[in-house]
PDB file of C-alpha atoms in Angstrom:
ATOM      1  CA  MET M   1      18.778  20.004   5.277  1.00 67.00           C
ATOM      2  CA  LYS M   2      15.846  20.740   2.894  1.00 80.00           C
ATOM      3  CA  PHE M   3      13.707  18.018   1.069  1.00 89.00           C
ATOM      4  CA  VAL M   4      14.194  17.752  -2.774  1.00 92.00           C
ATOM      5  CA  PRO M   5      10.928  15.992  -4.481  1.00 95.00           C
ATOM      6  CA  TYR M   6      11.436  12.943  -5.865  1.00 97.00           C
ATOM      7  CA  GLU M   7      11.972  12.860  -9.741  1.00 97.00           C
ATOM      8  CA  SER M   8      10.008   9.361 -10.335  1.00 97.00           C
ATOM      9  CA  ARG M   9       7.357   6.690  -8.254  1.00 98.00           C
ATOM     10  CA  ILE M  10      10.644   4.469  -9.422  1.00 98.00           C
ATOM     11  CA  LYS M  11      13.941   6.617  -7.420  1.00 98.00           C
ATOM     12  CA  ALA M  12      11.263   6.783  -4.399  1.00 98.00           C
ATOM     13  CA  GLY M  13      11.533   3.306  -4.354  1.00 98.00           C
ATOM     14  CA  GLU M  14      14.934   2.882  -4.551  1.00 98.00           C
ATOM     15  CA  ILE M  15      15.598   6.566  -2.286  1.00 97.00           C
ATOM     16  CA  LEU M  16      12.837   4.882   0.397  1.00 97.00           C
ATOM     17  CA  ALA M  17      15.558   1.163   0.420  1.00 96.00           C
ATOM     18  CA  ASP M  18      18.461   2.989   0.749  1.00 96.00           C
ATOM     19  CA  PHE M  19      16.493   5.167   3.903  1.00 96.00           C
ATOM     20  CA  ILE M  20      16.225   1.613   5.466  1.00 93.00           C
ATOM     21  CA  LEU M  21      20.486   1.359   5.175  1.00 91.00           C
ATOM     22  CA  GLU M  22      20.638   4.634   6.970  1.00 93.00           C
ATOM     23  CA  ASN M  23      18.129   4.291   9.300  1.00 94.00           C
ATOM     24  CA  ASP M  24      17.985   0.497  10.554  1.00 93.00           C
ATOM     25  CA  THR M  25      21.336  -1.526   9.447  1.00 92.00           C
ATOM     26  CA  THR M  26      19.904  -4.563  11.664  1.00 92.00           C
ATOM     27  CA  ARG M  27      17.730  -5.373   9.933  1.00 91.00           C
ATOM     28  CA  TYR M  28      18.739  -4.421   5.831  1.00 89.00           C
ATOM     29  CA  ASN M  29      21.843  -7.364   6.555  1.00 92.00           C
ATOM     30  CA  ARG M  30      18.793  -9.576   7.654  1.00 92.00           C
ATOM     31  CA  ILE M  31      17.399  -8.588   4.373  1.00 93.00           C
ATOM     32  CA  ASN M  32      20.642  -9.544   2.661  1.00 91.00           C
ATOM     33  CA  LYS M  33      21.602 -12.590   4.325  1.00 93.00           C
ATOM     34  CA  LYS M  34      17.522 -14.194   4.662  1.00 94.00           C
ATOM     35  CA  PRO M  35      15.604 -12.108   0.865  1.00 93.00           C
ATOM     36  CA  ASP M  36      13.235 -14.338   1.482  1.00 94.00           C
ATOM     37  CA  SER M  37      12.028 -14.182   4.656  1.00 96.00           C
ATOM     38  CA  PHE M  38      10.593 -10.955   3.370  1.00 97.00           C
ATOM     39  CA  ILE M  39       7.646  -9.707   1.054  1.00 98.00           C
ATOM     40  CA  SER M  40       6.366  -6.596  -0.238  1.00 98.00           C
ATOM     41  CA  PHE M  41       2.659  -5.762  -0.601  1.00 98.00           C
ATOM     42  CA  ALA M  42       1.844  -2.923  -3.179  1.00 97.00           C
ATOM     43  CA  ILE M  43      -1.122  -0.196  -3.780  1.00 96.00           C
ATOM     44  CA  PRO M  44      -1.969   0.132  -7.113  1.00 94.00           C
ATOM     45  CA  ASN M  45      -1.749   1.935  -9.181  1.00 94.00           C
ATOM     46  CA  GLY M  46       1.020   4.390  -8.052  1.00 96.00           C
ATOM     47  CA  GLY M  47       2.583   2.314  -5.252  1.00 97.00           C
ATOM     48  CA  VAL M  48       3.268  -0.579  -8.476  1.00 98.00           C
ATOM     49  CA  PRO M  49       6.297   2.148  -9.503  1.00 98.00           C
ATOM     50  CA  VAL M  50       7.570   2.418  -5.630  1.00 98.00           C
ATOM     51  CA  VAL M  51       7.760  -0.983  -4.986  1.00 98.00           C
ATOM     52  CA  GLU M  52       9.819  -1.723  -8.057  1.00 98.00           C
ATOM     53  CA  GLY M  53      12.373   0.414  -7.719  1.00 98.00           C
ATOM     54  CA  PHE M  54      11.914  -0.547  -3.806  1.00 98.00           C
ATOM     55  CA  CYS M  55      12.202  -4.056  -4.808  1.00 98.00           C
ATOM     56  CA  ARG M  56      14.945  -4.362  -7.453  1.00 96.00           C
ATOM     57  CA  LYS M  57      17.289  -2.408  -4.693  1.00 95.00           C
ATOM     58  CA  LEU M  58      16.825  -4.844  -1.897  1.00 96.00           C
ATOM     59  CA  LYS M  59      16.576  -7.759  -4.414  1.00 96.00           C
ATOM     60  CA  ILE M  60      12.965  -9.286  -2.781  1.00 96.00           C
ATOM     61  CA  ASN M  61       9.724 -10.056  -4.462  1.00 97.00           C
ATOM     62  CA  TYR M  62       6.986  -8.665  -3.762  1.00 98.00           C
ATOM     63  CA  ASP M  63       2.569  -9.034  -4.820  1.00 96.00           C
ATOM     64  CA  LEU M  64       0.121  -6.614  -4.613  1.00 96.00           C
ATOM     65  CA  ILE M  65      -2.788  -5.230  -2.122  1.00 95.00           C
ATOM     66  CA  ILE M  66      -5.861  -4.628  -4.551  1.00 94.00           C
ATOM     67  CA  VAL M  67      -7.854  -1.854  -1.762  1.00 94.00           C
ATOM     68  CA  ARG M  68     -11.465  -0.129  -2.897  1.00 93.00           C
ATOM     69  CA  LYS M  69     -12.460   2.743  -0.930  1.00 91.00           C
ATOM     70  CA  ILE M  70     -15.789   2.566  -0.363  1.00 93.00           C
ATOM     71  CA  LYS M  71     -17.492   5.594  -2.412  1.00 92.00           C
ATOM     72  CA  ILE M  72     -20.254   8.335  -0.692  1.00 91.00           C
ATOM     73  CA  PRO M  73     -22.759   7.079  -3.186  1.00 88.00           C
ATOM     74  CA  TYR M  74     -23.436  11.613  -3.682  1.00 85.00           C
ATOM     75  CA  ASN M  75     -19.500  11.937  -3.645  1.00 83.00           C
ATOM     76  CA  THR M  76     -18.076   9.229  -5.618  1.00 77.00           C
ATOM     77  CA  GLU M  77     -14.712  11.005  -5.499  1.00 77.00           C
ATOM     78  CA  ALA M  78     -14.760  10.602  -1.825  1.00 81.00           C
ATOM     79  CA  GLY M  79     -14.971   7.533   0.560  1.00 87.00           C
ATOM     80  CA  PHE M  80     -16.514   6.525   4.374  1.00 91.00           C
ATOM     81  CA  GLY M  81     -14.029   3.627   4.104  1.00 92.00           C
ATOM     82  CA  SER M  82     -11.573   0.787   2.532  1.00 94.00           C
ATOM     83  CA  VAL M  83     -12.532  -2.792   1.577  1.00 94.00           C
ATOM     84  CA  THR M  84      -9.079  -5.480   0.771  1.00 93.00           C
ATOM     85  CA  PRO M  85      -8.977  -8.203  -1.578  1.00 92.00           C
ATOM     86  CA  ASP M  86     -10.372 -10.848   1.473  1.00 90.00           C
ATOM     87  CA  GLY M  87     -13.334  -8.487   2.095  1.00 90.00           C
ATOM     88  CA  THR M  88     -12.164  -7.218   4.866  1.00 91.00           C
ATOM     89  CA  VAL M  89     -13.355  -4.136   5.531  1.00 92.00           C
ATOM     90  CA  LEU M  90     -13.103  -0.784   7.323  1.00 93.00           C
ATOM     91  CA  ILE M  91     -15.295   1.886   7.938  1.00 93.00           C
ATOM     92  CA  ASN M  92     -14.556   5.811   9.248  1.00 88.00           C
ATOM     93  CA  ASN M  93     -17.508   5.763  11.224  1.00 89.00           C
ATOM     94  CA  ASP M  94     -16.639   9.329  12.774  1.00 88.00           C
ATOM     95  CA  LEU M  95     -16.967  10.088   9.216  1.00 88.00           C
ATOM     96  CA  LEU M  96     -20.291   7.905   8.198  1.00 89.00           C
ATOM     97  CA  TYR M  97     -22.218   9.079  11.602  1.00 88.00           C
ATOM     98  CA  GLN M  98     -21.649  12.574  10.017  1.00 89.00           C
ATOM     99  CA  LEU M  99     -23.132  11.925   6.142  1.00 90.00           C
ATOM    100  CA  ASN M 100     -26.442   9.589   7.807  1.00 88.00           C
ATOM    101  CA  LEU M 101     -26.739   7.158   5.058  1.00 90.00           C
ATOM    102  CA  SER M 102     -29.306   4.437   5.440  1.00 90.00           C
ATOM    103  CA  GLU M 103     -28.410   1.185   6.460  1.00 91.00           C
ATOM    104  CA  LYS M 104     -29.074   0.034   2.934  1.00 94.00           C
ATOM    105  CA  GLN M 105     -27.240   2.191   0.758  1.00 93.00           C
ATOM    106  CA  VAL M 106     -23.768   1.520   3.467  1.00 93.00           C
ATOM    107  CA  GLU M 107     -24.271  -1.557   2.129  1.00 94.00           C
ATOM    108  CA  ASN M 108     -24.798  -1.447  -1.121  1.00 94.00           C
ATOM    109  CA  ALA M 109     -21.005   0.712  -1.452  1.00 95.00           C
ATOM    110  CA  ILE M 110     -19.884  -1.936  -0.286  1.00 95.00           C
ATOM    111  CA  GLU M 111     -20.781  -4.928  -2.700  1.00 95.00           C
ATOM    112  CA  ILE M 112     -20.228  -2.275  -5.304  1.00 95.00           C
ATOM    113  CA  THR M 113     -16.359  -1.859  -3.794  1.00 95.00           C
ATOM    114  CA  LYS M 114     -15.873  -5.903  -3.821  1.00 94.00           C
ATOM    115  CA  LYS M 115     -17.477  -6.106  -6.829  1.00 94.00           C
ATOM    116  CA  GLU M 116     -14.637  -3.565  -8.805  1.00 94.00           C
ATOM    117  CA  ILE M 117     -11.848  -5.734  -6.573  1.00 93.00           C
ATOM    118  CA  LYS M 118     -13.549  -9.011  -8.273  1.00 93.00           C
ATOM    119  CA  GLU M 119     -12.807  -7.464 -11.445  1.00 93.00           C
ATOM    120  CA  ARG M 120      -8.960  -5.684 -10.168  1.00 92.00           C
ATOM    121  CA  LEU M 121      -8.484  -9.761  -9.423  1.00 92.00           C
ATOM    122  CA  VAL M 122      -9.321 -11.020 -13.021  1.00 92.00           C
ATOM    123  CA  PHE M 123      -7.520  -8.028 -14.558  1.00 91.00           C
ATOM    124  CA  TYR M 124      -4.039  -9.319 -12.799  1.00 91.00           C
ATOM    125  CA  LYS M 125      -4.203 -12.314 -12.857  1.00 88.00           C
ATOM    126  CA  LYS M 126      -5.238 -13.358  -9.642  1.00 87.00           C
ATOM    127  CA  ASN M 127      -5.779 -16.804  -7.647  1.00 78.00           C
ATOM    128  CA  PHE M 128      -9.009 -16.505  -6.267  1.00 76.00           C
ATOM    129  CA  ASP M 129      -8.291 -18.632  -3.390  1.00 81.00           C
ATOM    130  CA  LEU M 130      -7.197 -15.353  -1.549  1.00 85.00           C
ATOM    131  CA  GLU M 131      -7.407 -16.744   2.190  1.00 86.00           C
ATOM    132  CA  GLU M 132      -4.722 -19.318   1.237  1.00 88.00           C
ATOM    133  CA  THR M 133      -2.591 -17.105  -1.410  1.00 89.00           C
ATOM    134  CA  TYR M 134      -1.865 -14.762   1.330  1.00 92.00           C
ATOM    135  CA  GLN M 135      -1.343 -16.936   4.245  1.00 93.00           C
ATOM    136  CA  ASN M 136       1.496 -18.457   2.390  1.00 93.00           C
ATOM    137  CA  LEU M 137       3.186 -15.534   1.704  1.00 95.00           C
ATOM    138  CA  ILE M 138       2.517 -13.966   5.178  1.00 97.00           C
ATOM    139  CA  LYS M 139       2.777 -15.677   7.459  1.00 96.00           C
ATOM    140  CA  ASN M 140       5.800 -15.389   9.400  1.00 97.00           C
ATOM    141  CA  LYS M 141       7.544 -12.632   6.908  1.00 97.00           C
ATOM    142  CA  ILE M 142       8.873  -8.995   7.645  1.00 97.00           C
ATOM    143  CA  VAL M 143       5.997  -7.982   5.455  1.00 98.00           C
ATOM    144  CA  PHE M 144       6.724  -4.632   3.097  1.00 98.00           C
ATOM    145  CA  MET M 145       3.686  -2.421   2.752  1.00 98.00           C
ATOM    146  CA  ILE M 146       4.007   0.535  -0.006  1.00 98.00           C
ATOM    147  CA  ASP M 147       2.875   2.616  -1.178  1.00 97.00           C
ATOM    148  CA  ASP M 148       3.343   6.700  -3.390  1.00 97.00           C
ATOM    149  CA  GLY M 149       2.112   8.624  -0.414  1.00 96.00           C
ATOM    150  CA  LEU M 150       0.165   8.199   2.848  1.00 95.00           C
ATOM    151  CA  ALA M 151      -2.693  11.208   3.216  1.00 90.00           C
ATOM    152  CA  SER M 152      -5.465   9.835   5.696  1.00 87.00           C
ATOM    153  CA  GLY M 153      -3.774   6.514   5.267  1.00 91.00           C
ATOM    154  CA  PHE M 154      -6.791   4.845   5.819  1.00 90.00           C
ATOM    155  CA  THR M 155      -6.488   2.824   2.205  1.00 93.00           C
ATOM    156  CA  MET M 156      -3.550   1.453   4.566  1.00 95.00           C
ATOM    157  CA  LEU M 157      -4.807   1.325   7.198  1.00 95.00           C
ATOM    158  CA  ALA M 158      -7.218  -1.269   5.575  1.00 95.00           C
ATOM    159  CA  ALA M 159      -5.151  -3.108   4.386  1.00 96.00           C
ATOM    160  CA  ILE M 160      -2.677  -3.280   7.883  1.00 96.00           C
ATOM    161  CA  LYS M 161      -6.295  -4.617   8.847  1.00 94.00           C
ATOM    162  CA  MET M 162      -5.987  -7.783   6.147  1.00 95.00           C
ATOM    163  CA  VAL M 163      -2.311  -8.355   6.399  1.00 96.00           C
ATOM    164  CA  LYS M 164      -2.429  -8.949  10.172  1.00 96.00           C
ATOM    165  CA  LYS M 165      -4.866 -11.525  10.082  1.00 95.00           C
ATOM    166  CA  TYR M 166      -2.243 -14.439   8.172  1.00 96.00           C
ATOM    167  CA  ASP M 167       0.499 -14.296  10.456  1.00 97.00           C
ATOM    168  CA  PRO M 168       2.882 -12.106  10.022  1.00 97.00           C
ATOM    169  CA  LYS M 169       6.178 -11.901  11.425  1.00 97.00           C
ATOM    170  CA  GLU M 170       6.550  -8.275  11.173  1.00 97.00           C
ATOM    171  CA  ILE M 171       4.744  -5.698   9.382  1.00 97.00           C
ATOM    172  CA  VAL M 172       6.648  -2.537   8.128  1.00 97.00           C
ATOM    173  CA  ILE M 173       4.355   1.000   6.472  1.00 98.00           C
ATOM    174  CA  SER M 174       7.209   2.253   3.593  1.00 98.00           C
ATOM    175  CA  VAL M 175       6.202   5.051   1.701  1.00 98.00           C
ATOM    176  CA  PRO M 176       7.795   8.189   0.211  1.00 98.00           C
ATOM    177  CA  THR M 177       6.318  10.827   1.478  1.00 98.00           C
ATOM    178  CA  ALA M 178       3.346  11.540   5.068  1.00 97.00           C
ATOM    179  CA  PRO M 179       2.102  14.345   6.715  1.00 96.00           C
ATOM    180  CA  LEU M 180       3.212  13.665  10.708  1.00 97.00           C
ATOM    181  CA  HIS M 181      -0.732  13.222  11.384  1.00 94.00           C
ATOM    182  CA  THR M 182      -0.942   9.425   9.487  1.00 95.00           C
ATOM    183  CA  ILE M 183       2.315   8.111  10.430  1.00 96.00           C
ATOM    184  CA  GLN M 184       1.191   8.574  14.136  1.00 95.00           C
ATOM    185  CA  ARG M 185      -2.148   7.258  13.021  1.00 93.00           C
ATOM    186  CA  ILE M 186      -0.736   4.757  10.957  1.00 95.00           C
ATOM    187  CA  GLN M 187       2.285   3.754  14.069  1.00 93.00           C
ATOM    188  CA  ASN M 188      -1.031   3.374  16.827  1.00 92.00           C
ATOM    189  CA  ALA M 189      -1.731   0.350  14.306  1.00 91.00           C
ATOM    190  CA  GLU M 190       1.449  -1.312  15.655  1.00 91.00           C
ATOM    191  CA  VAL M 191       3.218  -1.363  13.127  1.00 95.00           C
ATOM    192  CA  LYS M 192       6.620  -0.095  11.952  1.00 95.00           C
ATOM    193  CA  THR M 193       7.168   3.159   9.628  1.00 96.00           C
ATOM    194  CA  PHE M 194       9.947   3.860   7.550  1.00 97.00           C
ATOM    195  CA  CYS M 195       8.881   7.554   5.810  1.00 97.00           C
ATOM    196  CA  PRO M 196      11.685   9.425   4.245  1.00 97.00           C
ATOM    197  CA  ASN M 197       9.277  12.711   3.813  1.00 97.00           C
ATOM    198  CA  ILE M 198       6.965  13.466   6.750  1.00 96.00           C
ATOM    199  CA  ARG M 199       5.537  17.463   6.310  1.00 93.00           C
ATOM    200  CA  ASN M 200       3.947  18.649   9.554  1.00 92.00           C
ATOM    201  CA  THR M 201       1.903  21.215   7.244  1.00 85.00           C
ATOM    202  CA  ARG M 202      -2.372  21.930   7.561  1.00 82.00           C
ATOM    203  CA  TRP M 203      -2.454  20.938   4.154  1.00 87.00           C
ATOM    204  CA  PHE M 204      -0.644  17.825   2.502  1.00 92.00           C
ATOM    205  CA  ALA M 205      -0.870  16.633  -1.079  1.00 93.00           C
ATOM    206  CA  VAL M 206       1.440  13.598  -2.025  1.00 95.00           C
ATOM    207  CA  ALA M 207       1.978  14.413  -5.093  1.00 95.00           C
ATOM    208  CA  ASP M 208       4.444  17.576  -3.903  1.00 95.00           C
ATOM    209  CA  ALA M 209       7.111  15.712  -2.683  1.00 97.00           C
ATOM    210  CA  TYR M 210       6.896  14.655  -6.340  1.00 98.00           C
ATOM    211  CA  LYS M 211       9.322  15.740  -9.422  1.00 96.00           C
ATOM    212  CA  HIS M 212       6.758  15.323 -12.242  1.00 93.00           C
ATOM    213  CA  TRP M 213       3.432  13.187 -10.727  1.00 95.00           C
ATOM    214  CA  TYR M 214       0.456  11.450 -12.360  1.00 95.00           C
ATOM    215  CA  ASP M 215      -1.562   9.232 -12.049  1.00 94.00           C
ATOM    216  CA  ILE M 216      -0.847   6.168 -13.491  1.00 95.00           C
ATOM    217  CA  PRO M 217      -2.215   4.280 -16.399  1.00 94.00           C
ATOM    218  CA  GLU M 218      -3.139   0.743 -15.516  1.00 92.00           C
ATOM    219  CA  ILE M 219      -1.068   0.103 -18.525  1.00 94.00           C
ATOM    220  CA  GLU M 220       2.227   1.379 -16.729  1.00 95.00           C
ATOM    221  CA  VAL M 221       1.438  -0.852 -14.891  1.00 96.00           C
ATOM    222  CA  ILE M 222       1.244  -4.109 -16.297  1.00 95.00           C
ATOM    223  CA  ASN M 223       4.612  -3.114 -17.688  1.00 96.00           C
ATOM    224  CA  TYR M 224       6.252  -2.694 -14.629  1.00 96.00           C
ATOM    225  CA  LEU M 225       5.186  -6.277 -13.659  1.00 96.00           C
ATOM    226  CA  ASN M 226       5.473  -8.146 -17.111  1.00 95.00           C
ATOM    227  CA  LYS M 227       9.243  -6.904 -16.900  1.00 96.00           C
ATOM    228  CA  SER M 228       9.598  -7.198 -13.356  1.00 96.00           C
ATOM    229  CA  ASN M 229      12.189  -9.854 -11.778  1.00 96.00           C
ATOM    230  CA  PHE M 230      10.565  -9.616  -8.086  1.00 97.00           C
ATOM    231  CA  TYR M 231       7.137  -9.804  -8.633  1.00 97.00           C
ATOM    232  CA  ILE M 232       5.800 -12.874  -7.801  1.00 92.00           C
ATOM    233  CA  ASN M 233       3.214 -13.811 -10.787  1.00 84.00           C
ATOM    234  CA  ASN M 234       6.658 -14.290 -13.250  1.00 66.00           C
ATOM    235  CA  PHE M 235       6.832 -16.969 -11.233  1.00 66.00           C
ATOM    236  CA  ASP M 236       4.591 -19.276 -11.373  1.00 58.00           C
TER     237      ASP M 236
END
């Protein structure tokens, strides 16, 4: 069956929820019976409209995981690792070896990334007592982790590493599109994956799975969050 590009990220989230219904009826029924035993996390910015469509359909709550790539000092469009909100660091050691950076350069890049995350936490009005927050949200829950797609998957792997620290019952990676080799890499982290559009091609871009692709501005993210019935900050 030929893949039809997603109309929008919101629609992609809805299709992702339907995909779970079609491929894992037991899990879908469990969500309907015990929605409080599930929690979703989105990686902003692109993951927010996807998780909004997903959670509207499944009637489960969500929060954000603000993951940032550790930028290469002389090429800030690329990264050699990722940092999560609680300070979890995941380094792409194969790439780092090729970059020949000094220990000081690596440390500085990580500290800059941690500072960026703190600024995002303030922007999204997040509690800085992160360990307690994540423990309460994650422990013994089935955790859906959502983005608008995966490329290398390294950012998601960092998020998985963080979530595992807080004793989830299960981690389920749910994304609208990804290359096959990345899905295989993610599955090596001992998580369940759902992805309606897995591409086994040499060249891959998340944008190709969408009819109208654009980078989500922060004002649009805030609008989604403020209007959401499922974003946990709105329950305070």
